[in-house]
mmCIF file of C-alpha atoms in Angstrom:
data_model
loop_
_atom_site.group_PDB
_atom_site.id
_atom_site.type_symbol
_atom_site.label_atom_id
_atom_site.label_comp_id
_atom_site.label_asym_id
_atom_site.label_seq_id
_atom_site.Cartn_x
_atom_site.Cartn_y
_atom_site.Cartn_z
ATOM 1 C CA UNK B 438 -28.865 -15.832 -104.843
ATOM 2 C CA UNK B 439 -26.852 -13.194 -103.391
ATOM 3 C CA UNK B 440 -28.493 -10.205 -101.014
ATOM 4 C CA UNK B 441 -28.023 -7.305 -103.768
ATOM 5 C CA UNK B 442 -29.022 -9.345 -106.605
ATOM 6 C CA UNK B 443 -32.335 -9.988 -105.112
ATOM 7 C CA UNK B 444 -32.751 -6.283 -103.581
ATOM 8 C CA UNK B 445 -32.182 -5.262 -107.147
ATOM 9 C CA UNK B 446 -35.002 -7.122 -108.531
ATOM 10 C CA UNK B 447 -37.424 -6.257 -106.026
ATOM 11 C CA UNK B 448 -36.741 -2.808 -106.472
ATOM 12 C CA UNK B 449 -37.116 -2.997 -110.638
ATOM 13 C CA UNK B 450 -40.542 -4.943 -109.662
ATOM 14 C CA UNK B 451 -41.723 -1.974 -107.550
ATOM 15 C CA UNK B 452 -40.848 0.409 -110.291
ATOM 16 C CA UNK B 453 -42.296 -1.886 -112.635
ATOM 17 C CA UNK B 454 -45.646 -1.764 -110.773
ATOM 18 C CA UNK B 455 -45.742 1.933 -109.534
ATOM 19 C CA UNK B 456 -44.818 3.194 -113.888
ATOM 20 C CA UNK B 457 -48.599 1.251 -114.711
ATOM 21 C CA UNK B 458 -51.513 3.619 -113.488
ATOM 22 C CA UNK B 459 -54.189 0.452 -113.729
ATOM 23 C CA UNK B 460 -51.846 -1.192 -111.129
ATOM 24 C CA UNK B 461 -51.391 1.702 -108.813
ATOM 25 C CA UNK B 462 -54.292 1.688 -106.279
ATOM 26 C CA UNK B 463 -53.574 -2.068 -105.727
ATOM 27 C CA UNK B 464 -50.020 -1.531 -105.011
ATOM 28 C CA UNK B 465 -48.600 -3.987 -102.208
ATOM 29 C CA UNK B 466 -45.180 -3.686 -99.931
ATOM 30 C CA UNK B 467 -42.927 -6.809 -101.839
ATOM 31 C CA UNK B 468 -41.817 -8.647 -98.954
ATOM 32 C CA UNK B 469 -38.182 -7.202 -97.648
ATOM 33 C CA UNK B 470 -35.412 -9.655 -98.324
ATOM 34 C CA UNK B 471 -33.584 -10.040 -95.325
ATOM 35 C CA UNK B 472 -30.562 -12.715 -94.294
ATOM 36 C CA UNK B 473 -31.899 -15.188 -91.259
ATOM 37 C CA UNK B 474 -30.119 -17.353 -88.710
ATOM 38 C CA UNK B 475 -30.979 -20.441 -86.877
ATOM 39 C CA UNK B 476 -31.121 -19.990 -82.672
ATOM 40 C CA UNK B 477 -28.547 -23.191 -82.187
ATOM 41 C CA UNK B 478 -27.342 -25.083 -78.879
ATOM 42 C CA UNK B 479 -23.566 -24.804 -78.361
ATOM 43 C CA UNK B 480 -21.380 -24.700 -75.674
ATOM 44 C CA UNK B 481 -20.519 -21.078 -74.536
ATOM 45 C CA UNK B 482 -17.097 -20.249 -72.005
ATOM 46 C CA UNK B 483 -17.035 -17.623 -69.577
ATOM 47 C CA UNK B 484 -13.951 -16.301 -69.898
ATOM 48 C CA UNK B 485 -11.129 -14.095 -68.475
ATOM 49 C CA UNK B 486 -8.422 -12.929 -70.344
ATOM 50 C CA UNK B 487 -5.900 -10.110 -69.097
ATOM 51 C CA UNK B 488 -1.954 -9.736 -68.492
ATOM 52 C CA UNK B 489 -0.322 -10.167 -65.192
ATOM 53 C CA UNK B 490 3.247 -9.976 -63.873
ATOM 54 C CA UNK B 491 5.788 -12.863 -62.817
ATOM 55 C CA UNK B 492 7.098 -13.495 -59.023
ATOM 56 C CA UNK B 493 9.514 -16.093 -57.393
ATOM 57 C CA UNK B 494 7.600 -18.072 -54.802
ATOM 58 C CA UNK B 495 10.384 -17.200 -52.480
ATOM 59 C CA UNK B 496 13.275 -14.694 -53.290
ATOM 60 C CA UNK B 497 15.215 -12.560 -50.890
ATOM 61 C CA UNK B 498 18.569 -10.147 -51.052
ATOM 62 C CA UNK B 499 20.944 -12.271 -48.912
ATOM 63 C CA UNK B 500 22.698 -9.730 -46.494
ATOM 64 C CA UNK B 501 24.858 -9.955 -43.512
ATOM 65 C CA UNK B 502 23.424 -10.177 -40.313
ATOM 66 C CA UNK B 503 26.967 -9.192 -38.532
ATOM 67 C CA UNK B 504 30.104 -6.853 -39.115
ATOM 68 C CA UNK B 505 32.576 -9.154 -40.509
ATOM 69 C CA UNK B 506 35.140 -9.479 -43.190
ATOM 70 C CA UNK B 507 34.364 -12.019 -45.995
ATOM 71 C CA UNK B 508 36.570 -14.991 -46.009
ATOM 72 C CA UNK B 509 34.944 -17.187 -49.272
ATOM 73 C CA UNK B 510 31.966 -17.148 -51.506
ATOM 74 C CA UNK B 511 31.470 -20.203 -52.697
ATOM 75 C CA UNK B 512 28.558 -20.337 -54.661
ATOM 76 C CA UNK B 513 28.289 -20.381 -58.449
ATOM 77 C CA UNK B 514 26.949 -17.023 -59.534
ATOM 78 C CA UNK B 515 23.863 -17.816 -61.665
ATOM 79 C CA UNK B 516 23.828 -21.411 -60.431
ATOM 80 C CA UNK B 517 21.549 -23.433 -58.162
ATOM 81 C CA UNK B 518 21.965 -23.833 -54.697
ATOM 82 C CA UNK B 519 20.358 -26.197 -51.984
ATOM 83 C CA UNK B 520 18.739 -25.312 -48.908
ATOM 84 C CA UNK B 521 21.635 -24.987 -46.079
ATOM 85 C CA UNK B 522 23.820 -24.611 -48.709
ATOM 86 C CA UNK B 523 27.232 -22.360 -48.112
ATOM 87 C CA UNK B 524 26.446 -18.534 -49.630
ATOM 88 C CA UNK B 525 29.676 -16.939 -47.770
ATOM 89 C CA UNK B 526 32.305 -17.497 -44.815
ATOM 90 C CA UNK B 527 33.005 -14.089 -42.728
ATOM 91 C CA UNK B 528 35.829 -14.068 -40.524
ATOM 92 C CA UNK B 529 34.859 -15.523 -37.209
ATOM 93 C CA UNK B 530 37.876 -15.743 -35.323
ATOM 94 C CA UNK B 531 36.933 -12.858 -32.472
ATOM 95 C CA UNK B 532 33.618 -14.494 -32.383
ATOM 96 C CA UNK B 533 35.164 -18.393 -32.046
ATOM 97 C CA UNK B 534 37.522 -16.514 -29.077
ATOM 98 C CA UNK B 535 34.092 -14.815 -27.608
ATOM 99 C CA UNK B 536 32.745 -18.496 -27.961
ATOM 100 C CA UNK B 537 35.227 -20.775 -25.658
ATOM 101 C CA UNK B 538 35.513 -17.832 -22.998
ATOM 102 C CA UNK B 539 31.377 -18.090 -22.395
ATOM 103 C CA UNK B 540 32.288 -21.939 -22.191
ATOM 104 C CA UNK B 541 34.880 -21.353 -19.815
ATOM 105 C CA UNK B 542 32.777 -18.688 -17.248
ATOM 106 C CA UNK B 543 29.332 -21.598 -17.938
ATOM 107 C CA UNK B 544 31.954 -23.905 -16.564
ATOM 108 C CA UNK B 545 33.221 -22.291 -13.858
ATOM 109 C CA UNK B 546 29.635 -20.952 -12.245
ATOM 110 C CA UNK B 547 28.326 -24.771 -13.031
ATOM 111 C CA UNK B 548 31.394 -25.617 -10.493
ATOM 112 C CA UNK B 549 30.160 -22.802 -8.245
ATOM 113 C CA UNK B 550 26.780 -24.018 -8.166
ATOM 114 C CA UNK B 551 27.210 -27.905 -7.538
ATOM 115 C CA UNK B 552 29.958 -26.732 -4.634
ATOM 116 C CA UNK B 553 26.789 -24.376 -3.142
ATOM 117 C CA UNK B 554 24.571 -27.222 -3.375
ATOM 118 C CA UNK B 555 26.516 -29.251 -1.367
ATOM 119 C CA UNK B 556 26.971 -27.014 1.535
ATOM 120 C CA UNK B 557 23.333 -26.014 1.247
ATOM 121 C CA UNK B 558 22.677 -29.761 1.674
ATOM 122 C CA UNK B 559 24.976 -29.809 4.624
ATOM 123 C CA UNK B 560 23.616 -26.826 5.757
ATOM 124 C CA UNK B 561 26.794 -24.834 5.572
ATOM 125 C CA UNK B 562 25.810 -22.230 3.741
ATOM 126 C CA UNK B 563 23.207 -20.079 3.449
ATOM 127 C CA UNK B 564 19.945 -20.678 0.835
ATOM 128 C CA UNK B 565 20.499 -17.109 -0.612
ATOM 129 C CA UNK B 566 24.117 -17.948 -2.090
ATOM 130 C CA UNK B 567 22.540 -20.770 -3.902
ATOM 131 C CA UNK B 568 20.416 -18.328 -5.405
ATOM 132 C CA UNK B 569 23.288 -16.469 -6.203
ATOM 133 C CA UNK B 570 24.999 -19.037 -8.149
ATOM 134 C CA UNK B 571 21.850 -20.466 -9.706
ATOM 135 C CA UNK B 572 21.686 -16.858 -11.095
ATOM 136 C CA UNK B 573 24.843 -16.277 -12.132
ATOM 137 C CA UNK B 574 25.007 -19.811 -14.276
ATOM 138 C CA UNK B 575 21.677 -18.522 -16.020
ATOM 139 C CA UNK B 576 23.258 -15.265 -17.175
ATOM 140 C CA UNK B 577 27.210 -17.462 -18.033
ATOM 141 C CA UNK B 578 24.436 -19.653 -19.920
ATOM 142 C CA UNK B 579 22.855 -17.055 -21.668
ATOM 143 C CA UNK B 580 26.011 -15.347 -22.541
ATOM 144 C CA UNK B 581 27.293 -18.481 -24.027
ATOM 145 C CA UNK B 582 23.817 -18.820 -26.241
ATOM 146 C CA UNK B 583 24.385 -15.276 -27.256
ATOM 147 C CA UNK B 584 27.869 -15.664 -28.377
ATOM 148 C CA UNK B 585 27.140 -18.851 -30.167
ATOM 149 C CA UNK B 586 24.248 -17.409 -32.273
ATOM 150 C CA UNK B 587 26.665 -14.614 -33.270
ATOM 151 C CA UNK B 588 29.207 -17.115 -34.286
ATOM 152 C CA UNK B 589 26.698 -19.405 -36.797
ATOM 153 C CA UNK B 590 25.889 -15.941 -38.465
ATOM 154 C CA UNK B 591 29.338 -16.094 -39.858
ATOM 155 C CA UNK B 592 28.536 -19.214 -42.039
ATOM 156 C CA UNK B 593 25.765 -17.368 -44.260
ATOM 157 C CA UNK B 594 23.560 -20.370 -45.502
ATOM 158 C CA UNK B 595 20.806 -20.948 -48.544
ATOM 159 C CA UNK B 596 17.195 -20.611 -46.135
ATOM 160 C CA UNK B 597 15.626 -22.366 -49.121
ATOM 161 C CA UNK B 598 16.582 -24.191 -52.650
ATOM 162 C CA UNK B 599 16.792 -21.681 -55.859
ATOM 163 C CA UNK B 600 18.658 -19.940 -58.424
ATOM 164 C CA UNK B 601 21.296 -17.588 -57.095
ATOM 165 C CA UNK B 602 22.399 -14.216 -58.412
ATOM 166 C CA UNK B 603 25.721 -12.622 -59.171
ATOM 167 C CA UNK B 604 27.720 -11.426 -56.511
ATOM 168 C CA UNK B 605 28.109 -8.095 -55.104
ATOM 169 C CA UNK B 606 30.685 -7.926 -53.394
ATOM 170 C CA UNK B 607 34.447 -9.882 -53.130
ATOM 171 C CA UNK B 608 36.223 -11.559 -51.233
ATOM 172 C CA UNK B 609 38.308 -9.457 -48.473
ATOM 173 C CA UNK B 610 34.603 -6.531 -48.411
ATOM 174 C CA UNK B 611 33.933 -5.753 -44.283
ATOM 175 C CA UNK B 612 30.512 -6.414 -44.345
ATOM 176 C CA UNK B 613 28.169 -4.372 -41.717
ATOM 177 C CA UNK B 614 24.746 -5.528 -40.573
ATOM 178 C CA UNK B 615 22.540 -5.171 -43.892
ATOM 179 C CA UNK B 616 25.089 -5.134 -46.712
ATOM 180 C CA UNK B 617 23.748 -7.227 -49.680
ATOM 181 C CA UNK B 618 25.679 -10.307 -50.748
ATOM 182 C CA UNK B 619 23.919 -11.636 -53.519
ATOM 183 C CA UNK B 620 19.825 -12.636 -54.760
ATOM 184 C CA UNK B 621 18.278 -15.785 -54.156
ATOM 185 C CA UNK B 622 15.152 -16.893 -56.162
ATOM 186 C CA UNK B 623 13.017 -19.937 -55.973
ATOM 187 C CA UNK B 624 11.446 -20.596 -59.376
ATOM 188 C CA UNK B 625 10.953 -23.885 -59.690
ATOM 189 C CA UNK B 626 7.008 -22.642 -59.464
ATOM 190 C CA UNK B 627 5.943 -18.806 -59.970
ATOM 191 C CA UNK B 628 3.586 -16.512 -58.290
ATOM 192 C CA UNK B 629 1.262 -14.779 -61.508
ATOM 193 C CA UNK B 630 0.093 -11.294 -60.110
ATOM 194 C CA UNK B 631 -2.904 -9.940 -61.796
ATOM 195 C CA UNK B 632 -5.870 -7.518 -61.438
ATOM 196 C CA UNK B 633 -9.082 -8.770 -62.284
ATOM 197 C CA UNK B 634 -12.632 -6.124 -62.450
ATOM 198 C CA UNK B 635 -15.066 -6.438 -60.062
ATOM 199 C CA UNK B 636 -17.908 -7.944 -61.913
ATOM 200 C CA UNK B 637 -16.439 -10.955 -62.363
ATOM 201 C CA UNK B 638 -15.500 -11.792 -58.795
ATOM 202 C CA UNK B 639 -18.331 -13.164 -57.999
ATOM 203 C CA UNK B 640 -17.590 -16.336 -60.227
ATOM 204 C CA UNK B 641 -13.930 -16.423 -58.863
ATOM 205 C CA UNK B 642 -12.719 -18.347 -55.899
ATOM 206 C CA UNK B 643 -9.503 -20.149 -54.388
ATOM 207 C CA UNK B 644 -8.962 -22.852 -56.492
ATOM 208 C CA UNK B 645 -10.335 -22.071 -60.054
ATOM 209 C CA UNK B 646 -7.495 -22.825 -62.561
ATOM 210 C CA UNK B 647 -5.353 -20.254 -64.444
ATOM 211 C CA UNK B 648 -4.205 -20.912 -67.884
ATOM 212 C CA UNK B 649 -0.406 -18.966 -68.035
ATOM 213 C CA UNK B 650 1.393 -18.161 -71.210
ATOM 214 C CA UNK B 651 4.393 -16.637 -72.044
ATOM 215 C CA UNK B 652 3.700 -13.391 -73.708
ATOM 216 C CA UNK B 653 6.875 -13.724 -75.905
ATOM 217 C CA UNK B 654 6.275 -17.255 -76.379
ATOM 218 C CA UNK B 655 2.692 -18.477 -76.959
ATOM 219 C CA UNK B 656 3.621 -21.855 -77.163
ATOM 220 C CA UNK B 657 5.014 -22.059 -73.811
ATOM 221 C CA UNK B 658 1.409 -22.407 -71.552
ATOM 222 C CA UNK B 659 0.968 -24.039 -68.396
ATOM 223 C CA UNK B 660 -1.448 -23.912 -65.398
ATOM 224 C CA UNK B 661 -1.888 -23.289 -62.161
ATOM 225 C CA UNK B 662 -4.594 -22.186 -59.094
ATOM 226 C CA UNK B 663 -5.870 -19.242 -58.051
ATOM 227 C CA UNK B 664 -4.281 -19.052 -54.478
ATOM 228 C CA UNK B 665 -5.661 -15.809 -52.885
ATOM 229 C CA UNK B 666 -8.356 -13.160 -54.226
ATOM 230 C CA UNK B 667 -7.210 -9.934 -51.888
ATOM 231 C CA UNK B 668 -10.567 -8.984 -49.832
ATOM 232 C CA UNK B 669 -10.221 -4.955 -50.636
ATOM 233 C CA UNK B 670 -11.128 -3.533 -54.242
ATOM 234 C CA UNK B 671 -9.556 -0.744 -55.950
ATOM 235 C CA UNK B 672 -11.805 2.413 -55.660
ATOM 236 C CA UNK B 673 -10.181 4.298 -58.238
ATOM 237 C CA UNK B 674 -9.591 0.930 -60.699
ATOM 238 C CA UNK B 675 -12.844 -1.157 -59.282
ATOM 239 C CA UNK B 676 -10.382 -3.945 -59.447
ATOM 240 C CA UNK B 677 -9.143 -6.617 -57.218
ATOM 241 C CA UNK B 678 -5.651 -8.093 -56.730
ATOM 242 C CA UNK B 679 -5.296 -11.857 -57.671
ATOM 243 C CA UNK B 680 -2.918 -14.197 -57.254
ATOM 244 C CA UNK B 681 -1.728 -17.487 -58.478
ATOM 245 C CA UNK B 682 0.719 -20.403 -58.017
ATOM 246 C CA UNK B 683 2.263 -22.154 -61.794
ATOM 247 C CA UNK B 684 4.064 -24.290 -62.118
ATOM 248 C CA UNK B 685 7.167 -24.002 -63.556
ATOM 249 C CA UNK B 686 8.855 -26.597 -65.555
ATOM 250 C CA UNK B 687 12.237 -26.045 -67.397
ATOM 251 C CA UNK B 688 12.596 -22.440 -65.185
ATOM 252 C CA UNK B 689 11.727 -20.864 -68.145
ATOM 253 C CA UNK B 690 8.886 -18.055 -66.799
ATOM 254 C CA UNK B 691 10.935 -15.786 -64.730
ATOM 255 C CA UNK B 692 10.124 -13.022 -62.066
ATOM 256 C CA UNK B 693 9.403 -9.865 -63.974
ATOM 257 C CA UNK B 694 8.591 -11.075 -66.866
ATOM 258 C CA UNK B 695 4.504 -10.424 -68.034
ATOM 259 C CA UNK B 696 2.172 -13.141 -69.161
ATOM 260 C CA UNK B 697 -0.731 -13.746 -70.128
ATOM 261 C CA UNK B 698 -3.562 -14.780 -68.151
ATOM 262 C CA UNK B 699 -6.673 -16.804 -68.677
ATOM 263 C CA UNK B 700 -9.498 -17.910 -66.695
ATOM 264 C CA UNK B 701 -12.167 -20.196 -67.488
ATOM 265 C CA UNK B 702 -15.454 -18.228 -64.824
ATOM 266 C CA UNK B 703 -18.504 -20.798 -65.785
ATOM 267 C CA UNK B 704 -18.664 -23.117 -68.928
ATOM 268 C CA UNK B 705 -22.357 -24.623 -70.294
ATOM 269 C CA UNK B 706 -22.638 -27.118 -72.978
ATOM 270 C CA UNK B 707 -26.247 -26.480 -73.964
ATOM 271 C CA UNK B 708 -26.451 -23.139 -74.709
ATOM 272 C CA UNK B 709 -28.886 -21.093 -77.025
ATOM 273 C CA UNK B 710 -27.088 -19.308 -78.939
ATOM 274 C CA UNK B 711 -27.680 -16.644 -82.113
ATOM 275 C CA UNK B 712 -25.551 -14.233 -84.172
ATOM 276 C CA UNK B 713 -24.504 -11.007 -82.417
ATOM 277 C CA UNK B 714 -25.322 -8.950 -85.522
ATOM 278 C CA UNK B 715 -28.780 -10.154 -84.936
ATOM 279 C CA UNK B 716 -29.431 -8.601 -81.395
ATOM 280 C CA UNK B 717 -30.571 -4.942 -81.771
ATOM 281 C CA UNK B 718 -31.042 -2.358 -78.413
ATOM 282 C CA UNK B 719 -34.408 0.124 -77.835
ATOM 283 C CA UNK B 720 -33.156 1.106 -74.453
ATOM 284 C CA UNK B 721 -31.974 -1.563 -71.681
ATOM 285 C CA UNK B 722 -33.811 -4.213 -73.420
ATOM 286 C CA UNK B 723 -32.386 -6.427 -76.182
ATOM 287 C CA UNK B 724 -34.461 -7.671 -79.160
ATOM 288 C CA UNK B 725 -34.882 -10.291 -82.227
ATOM 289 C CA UNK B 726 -37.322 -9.923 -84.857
ATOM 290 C CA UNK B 727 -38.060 -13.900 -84.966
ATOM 291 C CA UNK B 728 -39.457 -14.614 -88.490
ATOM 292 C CA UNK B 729 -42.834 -16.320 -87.836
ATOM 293 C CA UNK B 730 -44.105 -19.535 -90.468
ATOM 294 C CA UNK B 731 -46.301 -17.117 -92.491
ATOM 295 C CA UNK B 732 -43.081 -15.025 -93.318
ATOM 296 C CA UNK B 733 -43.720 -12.178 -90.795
ATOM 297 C CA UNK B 734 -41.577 -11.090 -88.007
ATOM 298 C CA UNK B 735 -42.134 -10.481 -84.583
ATOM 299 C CA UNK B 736 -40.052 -8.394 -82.470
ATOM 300 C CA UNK B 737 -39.148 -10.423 -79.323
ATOM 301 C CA UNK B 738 -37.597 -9.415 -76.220
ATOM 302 C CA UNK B 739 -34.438 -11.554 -74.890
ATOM 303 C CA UNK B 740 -32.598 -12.157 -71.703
ATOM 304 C CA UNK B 741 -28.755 -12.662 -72.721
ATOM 305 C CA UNK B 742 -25.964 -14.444 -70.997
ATOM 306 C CA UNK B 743 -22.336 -14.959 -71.834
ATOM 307 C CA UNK B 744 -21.565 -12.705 -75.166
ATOM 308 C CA UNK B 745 -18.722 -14.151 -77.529
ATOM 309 C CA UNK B 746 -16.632 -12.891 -80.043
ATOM 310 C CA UNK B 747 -19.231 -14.184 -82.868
ATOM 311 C CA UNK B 748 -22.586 -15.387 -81.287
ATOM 312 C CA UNK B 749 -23.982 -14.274 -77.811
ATOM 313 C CA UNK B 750 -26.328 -16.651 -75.162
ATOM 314 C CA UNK B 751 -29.708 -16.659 -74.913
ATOM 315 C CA UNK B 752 -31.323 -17.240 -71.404
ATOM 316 C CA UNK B 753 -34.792 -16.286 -72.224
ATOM 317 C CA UNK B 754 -36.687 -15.337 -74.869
ATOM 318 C CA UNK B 755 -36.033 -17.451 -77.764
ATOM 319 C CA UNK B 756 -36.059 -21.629 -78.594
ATOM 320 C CA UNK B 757 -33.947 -23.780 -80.112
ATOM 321 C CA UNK B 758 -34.264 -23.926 -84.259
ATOM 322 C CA UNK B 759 -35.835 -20.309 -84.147
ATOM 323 C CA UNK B 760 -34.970 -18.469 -87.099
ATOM 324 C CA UNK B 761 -34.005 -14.594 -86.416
ATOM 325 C CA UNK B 762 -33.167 -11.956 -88.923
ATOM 326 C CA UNK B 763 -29.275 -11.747 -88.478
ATOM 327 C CA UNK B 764 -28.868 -8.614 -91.602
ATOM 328 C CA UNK B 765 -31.936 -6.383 -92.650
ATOM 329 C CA UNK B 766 -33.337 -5.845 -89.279
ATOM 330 C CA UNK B 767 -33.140 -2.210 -89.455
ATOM 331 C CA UNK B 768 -36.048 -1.274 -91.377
ATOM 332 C CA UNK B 769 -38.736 -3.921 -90.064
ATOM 333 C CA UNK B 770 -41.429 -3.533 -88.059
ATOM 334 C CA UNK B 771 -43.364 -5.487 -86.194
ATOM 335 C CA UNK B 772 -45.930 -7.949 -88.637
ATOM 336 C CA UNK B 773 -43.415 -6.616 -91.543
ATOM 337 C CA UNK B 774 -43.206 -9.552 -94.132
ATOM 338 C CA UNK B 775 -39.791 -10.569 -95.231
ATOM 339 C CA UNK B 776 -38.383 -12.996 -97.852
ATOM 340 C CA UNK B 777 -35.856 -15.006 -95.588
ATOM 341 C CA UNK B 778 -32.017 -15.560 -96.878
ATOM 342 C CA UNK B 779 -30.419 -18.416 -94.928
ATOM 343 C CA UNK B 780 -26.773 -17.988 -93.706
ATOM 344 C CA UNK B 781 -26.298 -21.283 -92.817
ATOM 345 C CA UNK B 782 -23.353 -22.747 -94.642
ATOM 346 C CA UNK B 783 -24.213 -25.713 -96.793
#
């Protein structure tokens, strides 16, 4: 029988009683119909849920390292490059001339030296000029290093495998030291930024797993590892920065973009569990009335754990198959007898 149908016949029974004057000085409170809910075992998910921001694992502005003219690009805007792959040609013809005259001077002081060490070894010359031309093939060799290393930055190469960007400049720009060529991004898997509050750190660590999804997209959902919890919290937040590594197939997350983050803190499968609606607050403590075999209530104090959207843990306080008032609550006291409603679907 529905609530208000029964609340309206207790109330025409009161009425009933109180309208006979024989009846009045034996008058008795009707027992308060209230709706009741069994304490159940369930499992019950700690849970993180927030939004956090997309990185490249690796992404850079490729820029000149030299001032040189650009000879070729030859790269795909937009495409996919290897590692070592060719990004741009500058010119490199002073640098190729700079080259073979450090060969030529490393050749001619290794000369010097091997002639030196001869007539050292003959003792027809002195120690100190084979010094001198030890030295002076050190500093030709070094020259030659130098010069070479200059040269290679003229062939501007891929330092890892990724998706390249559209140029930004042509063919025939003088480049100086700095100037951007193009953007390089690895995404083949994604760095997912987030901030997390500080209570729940404590049930974080390097490894938990990270359920990603695309906030434009909720079917597109994969999952990764927490990779690094940073060791300083926010003062004026009280959060910490978090980051994880995703996978991610088909490139289809990309830097920038938000998502949506979930993180599974602590899972039990044999929870107690009751209706939120039943819990009521006198201070910092949480209550039940539990409704007793003789149809009474008591008003017990509980110890909660994880709270869901529907039903909230119990650590301590209540047992399993206990049946609690879930609606009604407000106006019982302790002892108060009640005529218990199930909820419990059939």
């Amino acid at each position: 029988m529905p609530y208000k149908s029964l609340l309206a016949i207790l109330c025409f029974v009161v009425l009933a009683g109180c309208s006979d004057p024989q009846a009045a000085g034996k008058f008795a409170m009707p027992p308060m119909p209230v709706e009741v809910a069994q304490a159940k075992v369930q499992k019950v998910t700690d849970r993180f849920d927030g939004v956090g921001t997309i990185e490249a694992t690796d992404a850079i502005t490729v820029v000149s390292e030299i001032n040189a003219a650009v000879v070729s690009l030859p790269f795909q805007e937009g495409g996919y490059v290897k590692k070592y792959d060719l990004i741009a040609q500058l010119d490199d013809g002073q640098l190729a001339a700079e080259v073979a005259r450090d060969e030529a001077v490393v050749a001619q002081n290794r000369a010097n030296f091997e002639r030196m060490k001869v007539l050292v070894e003959q003792k027809a010359s002195a120690t100190k000029d084979l010094d001198d031309a030890t030295a002076s093939l050190k500093i030709a060799e070094a020259n030659l290093a130098l010069s070479k290393a200059k040269f290679e930055k003229t062939r501007i190469r891929a330092p890892f495998s990724g998706l390249i960007g559209a140029r930004k400049i042509s063919v025939g720009t003088f480049l100086r030291t700095g100037d951007a060529i193009t953007e390089l991004a690895n995404i083949d898997e994604i760095r997912v930024i987030f901030s997390m509050p500080e209570r729940f750190l404590l049930q974080l660590k390097q490894g938990t797993e990270v359920t990603v999804s695309s906030a434009v997209n909720p079917e597109l959902e994969v999952k990764g590892r927490v990779i690094v919890i940073e060791p300083i919290v926010d003062e004026s937040t009280r959060n910490a920065r978090v980051v994880a590594r995703v996978a991610n197939p088909g490139q289809k997350f990309r830097p920038g973009m938000s998502a949506n983050i979930s993180v599974v803190l602590s899972e039990r499968a044999n929870a107690i569990t009751i209706p939120n609606e039943a819990i009521f607050a006198s201070g910092n403590q949480s209550f039940v009335f539990v409704v007793k075999s003789d149809s009474t209530v008591a008003r017990t104090a509980l110890t909660l754990g994880i709270r869901l959207s529907d039903v909230v843990e119990v650590l301590q306080g209540l047992e399993v198959g206990a049946n609690v008032v879930e609606a009604g609550h407000q106006k019982l006291f302790e002892g108060a007898k009640v005529m218990p409603i199930s909820t419990e679907k059939k």
